[in-house]
Structures are given as structure tokens and as C-alpha cells.
mmCIF file of C-alpha atoms in Angstrom:
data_model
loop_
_atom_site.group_PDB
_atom_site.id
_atom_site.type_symbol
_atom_site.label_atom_id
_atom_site.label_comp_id
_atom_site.label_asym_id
_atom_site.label_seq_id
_atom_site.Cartn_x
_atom_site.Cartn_y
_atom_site.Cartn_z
ATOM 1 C CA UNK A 1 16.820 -20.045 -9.172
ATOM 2 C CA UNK A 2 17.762 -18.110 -12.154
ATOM 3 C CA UNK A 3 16.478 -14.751 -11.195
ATOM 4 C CA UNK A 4 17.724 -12.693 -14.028
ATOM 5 C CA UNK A 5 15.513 -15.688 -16.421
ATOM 6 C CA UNK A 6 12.102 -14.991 -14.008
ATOM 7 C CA UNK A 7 12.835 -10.854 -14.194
ATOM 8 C CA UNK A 8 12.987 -11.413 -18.148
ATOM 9 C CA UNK A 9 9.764 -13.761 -18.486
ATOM 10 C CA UNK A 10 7.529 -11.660 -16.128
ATOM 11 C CA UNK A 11 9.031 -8.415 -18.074
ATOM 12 C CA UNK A 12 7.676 -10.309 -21.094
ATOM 13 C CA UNK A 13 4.334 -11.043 -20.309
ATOM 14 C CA UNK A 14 3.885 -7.946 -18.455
ATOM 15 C CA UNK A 15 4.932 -6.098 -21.544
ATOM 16 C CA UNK A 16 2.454 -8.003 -23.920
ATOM 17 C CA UNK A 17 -0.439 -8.158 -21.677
ATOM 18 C CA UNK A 18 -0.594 -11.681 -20.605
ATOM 19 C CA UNK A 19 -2.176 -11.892 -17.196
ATOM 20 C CA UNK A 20 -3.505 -15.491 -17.135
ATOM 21 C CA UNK A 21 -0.034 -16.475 -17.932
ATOM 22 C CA UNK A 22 2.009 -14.114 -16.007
ATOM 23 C CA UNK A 23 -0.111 -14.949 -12.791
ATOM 24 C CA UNK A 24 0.813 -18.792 -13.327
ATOM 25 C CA UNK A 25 4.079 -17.911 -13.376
ATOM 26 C CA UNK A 26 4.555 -15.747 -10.538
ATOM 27 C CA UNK A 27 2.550 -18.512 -8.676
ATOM 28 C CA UNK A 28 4.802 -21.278 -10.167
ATOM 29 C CA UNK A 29 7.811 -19.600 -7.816
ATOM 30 C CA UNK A 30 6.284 -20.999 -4.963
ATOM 31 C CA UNK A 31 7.477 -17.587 -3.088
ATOM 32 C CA UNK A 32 5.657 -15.758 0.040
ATOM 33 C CA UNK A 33 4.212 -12.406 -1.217
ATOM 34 C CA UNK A 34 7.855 -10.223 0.046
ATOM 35 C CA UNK A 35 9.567 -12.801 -2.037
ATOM 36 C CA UNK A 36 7.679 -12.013 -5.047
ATOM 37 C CA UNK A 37 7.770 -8.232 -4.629
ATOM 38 C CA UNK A 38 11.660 -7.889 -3.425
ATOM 39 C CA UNK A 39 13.039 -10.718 -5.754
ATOM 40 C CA UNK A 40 10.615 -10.053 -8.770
ATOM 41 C CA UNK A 41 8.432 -7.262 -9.197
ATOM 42 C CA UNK A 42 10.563 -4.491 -7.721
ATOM 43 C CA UNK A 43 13.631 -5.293 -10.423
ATOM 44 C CA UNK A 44 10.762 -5.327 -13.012
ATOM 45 C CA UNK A 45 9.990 -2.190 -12.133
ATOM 46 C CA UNK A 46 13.403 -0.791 -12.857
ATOM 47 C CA UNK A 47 13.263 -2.784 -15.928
ATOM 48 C CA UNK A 48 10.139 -1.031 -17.124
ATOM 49 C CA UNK A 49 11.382 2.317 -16.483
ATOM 50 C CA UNK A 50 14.868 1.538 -18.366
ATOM 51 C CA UNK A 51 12.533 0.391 -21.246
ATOM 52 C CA UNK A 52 10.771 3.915 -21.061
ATOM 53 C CA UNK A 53 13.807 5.919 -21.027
ATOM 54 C CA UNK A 54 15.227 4.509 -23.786
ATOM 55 C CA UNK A 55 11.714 4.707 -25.882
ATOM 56 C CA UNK A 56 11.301 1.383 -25.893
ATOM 57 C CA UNK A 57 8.197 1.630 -24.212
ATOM 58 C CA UNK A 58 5.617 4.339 -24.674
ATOM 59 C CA UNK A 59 4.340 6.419 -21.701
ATOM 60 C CA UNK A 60 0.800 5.121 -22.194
ATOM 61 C CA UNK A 61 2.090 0.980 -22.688
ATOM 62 C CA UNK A 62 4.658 1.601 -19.395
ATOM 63 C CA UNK A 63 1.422 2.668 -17.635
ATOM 64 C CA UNK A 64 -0.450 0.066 -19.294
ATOM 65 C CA UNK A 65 2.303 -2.544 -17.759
ATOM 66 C CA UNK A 66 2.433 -1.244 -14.447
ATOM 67 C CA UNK A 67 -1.483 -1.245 -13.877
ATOM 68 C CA UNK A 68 -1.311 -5.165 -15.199
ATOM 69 C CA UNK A 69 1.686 -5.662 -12.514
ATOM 70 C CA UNK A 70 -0.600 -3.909 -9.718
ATOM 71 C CA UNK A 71 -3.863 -6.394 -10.315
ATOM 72 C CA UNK A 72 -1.458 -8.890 -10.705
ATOM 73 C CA UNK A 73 0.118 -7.806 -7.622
ATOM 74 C CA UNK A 74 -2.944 -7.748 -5.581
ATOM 75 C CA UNK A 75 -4.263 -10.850 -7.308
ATOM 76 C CA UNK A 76 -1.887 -13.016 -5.248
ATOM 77 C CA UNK A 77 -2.120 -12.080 -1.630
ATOM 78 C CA UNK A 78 -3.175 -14.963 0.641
ATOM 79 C CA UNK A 79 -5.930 -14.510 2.316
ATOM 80 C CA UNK A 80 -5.555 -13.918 6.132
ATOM 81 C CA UNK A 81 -8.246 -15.801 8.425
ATOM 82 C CA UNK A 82 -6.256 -14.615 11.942
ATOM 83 C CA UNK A 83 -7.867 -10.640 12.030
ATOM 84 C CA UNK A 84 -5.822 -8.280 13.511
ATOM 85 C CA UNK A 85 -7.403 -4.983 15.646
ATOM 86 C CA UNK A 86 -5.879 -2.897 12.968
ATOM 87 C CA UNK A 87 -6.835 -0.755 10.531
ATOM 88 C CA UNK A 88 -4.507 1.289 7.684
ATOM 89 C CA UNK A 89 -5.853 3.549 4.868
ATOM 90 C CA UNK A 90 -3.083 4.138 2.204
ATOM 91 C CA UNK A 91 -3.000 6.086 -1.381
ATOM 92 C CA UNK A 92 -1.052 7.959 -3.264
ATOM 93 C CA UNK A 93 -1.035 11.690 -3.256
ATOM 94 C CA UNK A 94 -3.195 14.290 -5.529
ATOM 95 C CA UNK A 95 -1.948 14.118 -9.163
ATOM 96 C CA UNK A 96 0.428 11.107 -8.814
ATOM 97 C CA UNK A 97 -0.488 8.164 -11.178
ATOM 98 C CA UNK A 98 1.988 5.564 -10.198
ATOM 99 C CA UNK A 99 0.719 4.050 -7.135
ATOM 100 C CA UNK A 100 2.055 0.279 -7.241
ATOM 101 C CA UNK A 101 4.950 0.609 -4.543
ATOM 102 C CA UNK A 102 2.284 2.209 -2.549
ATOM 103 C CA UNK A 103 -0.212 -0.525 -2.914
ATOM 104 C CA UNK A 104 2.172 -3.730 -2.708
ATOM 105 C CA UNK A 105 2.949 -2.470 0.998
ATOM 106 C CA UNK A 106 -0.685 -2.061 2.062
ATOM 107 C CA UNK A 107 -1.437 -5.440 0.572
ATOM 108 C CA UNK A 108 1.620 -6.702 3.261
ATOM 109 C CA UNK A 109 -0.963 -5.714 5.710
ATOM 110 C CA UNK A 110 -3.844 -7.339 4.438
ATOM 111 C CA UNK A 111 -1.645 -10.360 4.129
ATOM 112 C CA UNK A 112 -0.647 -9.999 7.902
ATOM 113 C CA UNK A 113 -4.426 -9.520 9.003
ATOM 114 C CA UNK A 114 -4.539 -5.713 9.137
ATOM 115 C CA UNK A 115 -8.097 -3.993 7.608
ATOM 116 C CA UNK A 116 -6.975 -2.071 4.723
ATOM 117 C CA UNK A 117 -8.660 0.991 3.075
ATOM 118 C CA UNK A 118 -7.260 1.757 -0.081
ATOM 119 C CA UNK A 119 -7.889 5.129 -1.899
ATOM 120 C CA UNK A 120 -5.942 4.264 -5.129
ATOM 121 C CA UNK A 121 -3.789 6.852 -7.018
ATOM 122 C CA UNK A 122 -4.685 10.429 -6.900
ATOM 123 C CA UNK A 123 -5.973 10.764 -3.987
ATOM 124 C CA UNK A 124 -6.314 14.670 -2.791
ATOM 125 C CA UNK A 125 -6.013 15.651 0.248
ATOM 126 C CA UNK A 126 -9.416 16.630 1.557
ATOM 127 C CA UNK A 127 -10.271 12.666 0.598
ATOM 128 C CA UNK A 128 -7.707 11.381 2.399
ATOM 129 C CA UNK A 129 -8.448 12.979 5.812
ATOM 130 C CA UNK A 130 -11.663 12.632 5.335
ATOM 131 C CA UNK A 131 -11.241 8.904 4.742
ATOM 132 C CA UNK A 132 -9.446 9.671 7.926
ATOM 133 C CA UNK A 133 -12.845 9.811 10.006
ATOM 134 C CA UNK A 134 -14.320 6.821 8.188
ATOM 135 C CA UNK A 135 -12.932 4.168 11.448
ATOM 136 C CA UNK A 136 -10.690 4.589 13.810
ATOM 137 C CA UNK A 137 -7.393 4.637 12.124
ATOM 138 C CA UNK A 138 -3.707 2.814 13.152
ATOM 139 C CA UNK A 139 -1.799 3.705 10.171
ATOM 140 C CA UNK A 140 -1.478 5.884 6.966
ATOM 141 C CA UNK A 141 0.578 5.299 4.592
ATOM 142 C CA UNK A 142 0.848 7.925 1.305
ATOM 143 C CA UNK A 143 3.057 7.011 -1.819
ATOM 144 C CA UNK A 144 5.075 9.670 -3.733
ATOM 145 C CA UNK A 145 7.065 9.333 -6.715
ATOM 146 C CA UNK A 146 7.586 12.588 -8.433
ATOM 147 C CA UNK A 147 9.435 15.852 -6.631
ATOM 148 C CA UNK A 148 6.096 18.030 -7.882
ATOM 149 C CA UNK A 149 3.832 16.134 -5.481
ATOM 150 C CA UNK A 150 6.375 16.766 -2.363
ATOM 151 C CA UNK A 151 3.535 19.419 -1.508
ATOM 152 C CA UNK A 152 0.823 17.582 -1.319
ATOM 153 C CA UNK A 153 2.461 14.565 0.722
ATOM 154 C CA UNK A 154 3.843 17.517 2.756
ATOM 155 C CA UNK A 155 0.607 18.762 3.761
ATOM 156 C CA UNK A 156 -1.712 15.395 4.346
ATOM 157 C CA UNK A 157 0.970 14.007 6.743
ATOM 158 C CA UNK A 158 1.252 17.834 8.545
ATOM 159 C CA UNK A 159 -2.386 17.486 8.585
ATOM 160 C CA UNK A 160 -3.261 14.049 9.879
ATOM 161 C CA UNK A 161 -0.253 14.199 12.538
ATOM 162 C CA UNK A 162 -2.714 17.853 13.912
ATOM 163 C CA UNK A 163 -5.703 15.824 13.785
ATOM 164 C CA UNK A 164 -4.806 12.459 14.524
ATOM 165 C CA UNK A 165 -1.214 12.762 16.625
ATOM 166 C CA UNK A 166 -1.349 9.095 17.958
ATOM 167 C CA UNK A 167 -1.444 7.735 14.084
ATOM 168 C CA UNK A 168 1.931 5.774 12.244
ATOM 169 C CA UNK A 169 2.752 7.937 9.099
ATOM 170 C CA UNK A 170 4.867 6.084 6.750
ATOM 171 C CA UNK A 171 5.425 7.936 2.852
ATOM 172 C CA UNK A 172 7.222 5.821 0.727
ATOM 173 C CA UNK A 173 8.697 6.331 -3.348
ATOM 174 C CA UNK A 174 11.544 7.868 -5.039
ATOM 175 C CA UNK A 175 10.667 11.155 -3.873
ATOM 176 C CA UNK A 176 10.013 10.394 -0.259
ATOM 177 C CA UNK A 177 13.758 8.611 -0.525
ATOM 178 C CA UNK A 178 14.949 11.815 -2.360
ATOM 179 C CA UNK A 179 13.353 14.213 0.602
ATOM 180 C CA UNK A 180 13.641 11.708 3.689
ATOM 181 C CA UNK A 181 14.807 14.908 5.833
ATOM 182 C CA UNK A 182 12.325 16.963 4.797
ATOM 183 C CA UNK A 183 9.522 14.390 5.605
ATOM 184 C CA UNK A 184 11.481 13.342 9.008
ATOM 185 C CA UNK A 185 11.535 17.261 10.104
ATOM 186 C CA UNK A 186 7.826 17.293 10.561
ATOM 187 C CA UNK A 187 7.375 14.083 12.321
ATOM 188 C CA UNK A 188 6.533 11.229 9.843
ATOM 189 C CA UNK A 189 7.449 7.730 11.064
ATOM 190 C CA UNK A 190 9.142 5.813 8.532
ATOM 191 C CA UNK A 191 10.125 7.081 5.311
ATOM 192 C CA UNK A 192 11.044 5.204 2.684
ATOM 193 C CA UNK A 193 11.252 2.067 4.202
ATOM 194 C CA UNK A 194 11.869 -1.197 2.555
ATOM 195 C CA UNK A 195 9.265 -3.885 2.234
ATOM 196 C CA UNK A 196 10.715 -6.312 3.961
ATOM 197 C CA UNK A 197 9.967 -6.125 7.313
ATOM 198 C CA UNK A 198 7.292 -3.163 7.239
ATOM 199 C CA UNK A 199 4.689 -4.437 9.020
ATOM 200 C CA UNK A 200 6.706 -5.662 12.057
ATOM 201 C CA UNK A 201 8.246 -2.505 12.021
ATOM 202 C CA UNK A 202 4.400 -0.387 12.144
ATOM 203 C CA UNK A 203 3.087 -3.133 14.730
ATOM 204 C CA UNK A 204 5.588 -2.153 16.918
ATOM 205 C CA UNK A 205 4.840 1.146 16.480
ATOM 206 C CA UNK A 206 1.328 0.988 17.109
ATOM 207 C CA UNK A 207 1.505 -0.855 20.137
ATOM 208 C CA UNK A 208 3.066 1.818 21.920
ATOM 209 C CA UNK A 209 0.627 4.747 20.518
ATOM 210 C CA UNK A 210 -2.252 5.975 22.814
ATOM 211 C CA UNK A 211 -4.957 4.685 20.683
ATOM 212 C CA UNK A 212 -8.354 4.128 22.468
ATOM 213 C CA UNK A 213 -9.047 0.483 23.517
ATOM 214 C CA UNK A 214 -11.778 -0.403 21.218
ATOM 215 C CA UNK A 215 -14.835 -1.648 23.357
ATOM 216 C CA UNK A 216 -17.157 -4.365 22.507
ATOM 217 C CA UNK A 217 -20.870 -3.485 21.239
ATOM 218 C CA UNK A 218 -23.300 -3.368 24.386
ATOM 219 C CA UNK A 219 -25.272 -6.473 24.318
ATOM 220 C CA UNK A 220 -28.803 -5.817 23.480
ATOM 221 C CA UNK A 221 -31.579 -8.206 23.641
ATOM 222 C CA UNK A 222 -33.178 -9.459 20.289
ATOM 223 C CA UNK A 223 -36.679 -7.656 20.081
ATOM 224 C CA UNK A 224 -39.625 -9.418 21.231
ATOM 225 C CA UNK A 225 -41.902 -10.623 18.206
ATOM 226 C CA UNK A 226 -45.738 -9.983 18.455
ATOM 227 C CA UNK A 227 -46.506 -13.574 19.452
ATOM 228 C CA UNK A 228 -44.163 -13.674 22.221
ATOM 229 C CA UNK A 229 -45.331 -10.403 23.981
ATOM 230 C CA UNK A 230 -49.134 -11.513 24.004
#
């Protein structure tokens, strides 16, 4: 396959707001959902940002293009029949806009089965751990792209590994690769990890954290109707 061809046609439509036509053609590739994001979107990306440094793009079009790669991203992931007893909330951090690396991994796990809950971009941190308490969580994965947000990312992982030890923390983006150290010192799982292979990686994981064996609803009788108590 002609890869650098496919980066240049998806860059295309991406760039001129095609969806329709850039979802046929991502489909067309006949690719399982890593295949897409490794071999495709990811090199987009870079493409994208090249086009924005070299004003080529506008910041509000290279937004504009990476929200139309994230639907389209999202728009494409098989859906999973075979459940798994796993659940993973994932966001970005407060103040960070560019969430897409973030959200292609969490919609690995949906592929693979897992219940996802995803907060989007911007997420502060009092909604994340609060999200937190929503079910009983396996996973949390936070996306971070710019050093100014280190923070934030610093302080929801810090936070959820007080609360919740037994939880898989992963953080992934340029600035999690920039400050894997930092994020390793206090704890966090997997930092910066590449797609490929993620969710094998966090099953493992899981499956050797103390997390409570969920237990079946108590089996109630249906209520009696008026008729049938007479």
C-alpha cells in the first residue's frame, strides 16, 4: 500500500472538511482500528502540526481538523458484543484542548469490550475524581500535551492513586513523553505508551490489582399484582 498516497488524501479531506468522504476512505483500507491509528492518523497528526508551524494552517482550522479526525476517529470503532468486567474513565487534563491521542486509546478499549467513560478535553480535576465515584473503576487514563498542564496531570494521578491505590494510571502525550520520570516517581503505570498493544498491556495489569469481585444483584421476587394476592 502506498502509505505516503493514504497520509496525503486523508490530510486532504481532513483539511477541507470532508467527512462523508474521508470516512469512506479510511474504511476503504480495510484496516483493524490500531492499523488505522498507527499507519494513518498518527502521521496525519504530525502532518497537521507541520502545516501549523509553517502557517499553513491557522490555529482555529488545525483545531477545526483535528476535532473532524476525532469524530472520525470514533466513528469507526467496531462494535464489541463480548463485554468485558471492565470499566476505564479517560480525559484530558484542565485547560488542555487537544484530546485526540487521548481518546483514540480509550476507544481501543471500547473496541476490546471494556465500558468506557469519557470526560472529553478539559476536564478539571475535581470532575475527574469525582467521575471517579460514578462505578467502580479499573483504569484511568489522562492525556497531556502541553508542559503548562504537567500540574494538573500531576495532581489527578497523586490524587486518584490516595483514593483509589488498586487503580491502572496510564498519562499519555508529548508532555507525559517529555516528563516520563517525573510521572514514574509518583507511581503512574504506563506513561506514554504506544497504542499498539495498550490494552493487553492494562488487562494484565488489572488482573493482578486487588479490586473487589463484583457480586451479582440479590435475586428478588417480581411483586405480587393485586389479582394474584386476593
Amino acid at each position: 500500500m502506498d502509505w505516503v498516497a493514504v497520509r496525503e488524501r486523508v490530510l486532504h479531506l481532513a483539511v477541507t472538511g470532508e467527512q462523508g468522504r474521508l470516512i469512506q476512505t479510511v474504511e476503504s483500507l480495510h484496516l483493524p482500528l490500531i492499523g488505522v491509528y498507527e499507519q494513518v492518523f498518527e502521521p496525519v497528526f504530525a502532518m497537521i502540526e507541520d502545516a501549523w508551524f509553517a502557517n499553513r494552517l491557522s490555529l482555529s482550522h488545525e483545531q477545526a481538523v483535528f476535532r473532524l479526525l476525532e469524530r472520525v476517529a470514533s466513528s469507526i470503532v467496531p462494535w464489541n458484543k463480548d463485554t468485558k468486567p471492565w470499566h476505564l474513565l479517560g480525559s484530558a487534563v484542565a485547560d488542555e484542548g487537544h484530546d485526540i491521542g487521548i481518546r483514540m486509546a480509550t476507544n481501543l478499549f471500547e473496541e476490546a469490550g471494556w465500558d468506557v467513560l469519557y470526560l472529553g478535553a478539559d476536564a478539571p480535576a475535581d470532575f475527574v475524581l469525582s467521575a471517579l465515584e460514578i462505578k467502580p473503576m479499573h483504569t484511568l487514563a489522562l492525556g497531556i500535551s502541553l508542559d503548562d498542564h504537567l500540574p494538573a496531570a500531576m495532581a489527578v494521578l497523586t490524587a486518584c492513586r490516595a483514593q483509589h491505590p488498586a487503580i491502572v494510571r496510564i498519562v499519555g502525550g508529548k508532555a507525559a513523553a517529555r516528563h516520563a520520570e517525573r510521572f514514574r516517581a509518583i507511581g503512574v503505570d504506563l506513561v506514554a505508551p504506544p497504542l499498539s498493544g495498550l490494552v493487553e498491556r492494562v488487562e494484565r495489569l488489572v488482573s493482578t490489582r486487588p479490586f473487589p469481585v463484583p457480586q451479582p444483584p440479590a435475586h428478588e421476587p417480581p411483586p405480587r399484582l393485586p389479582s394474584e394476592a386476593a
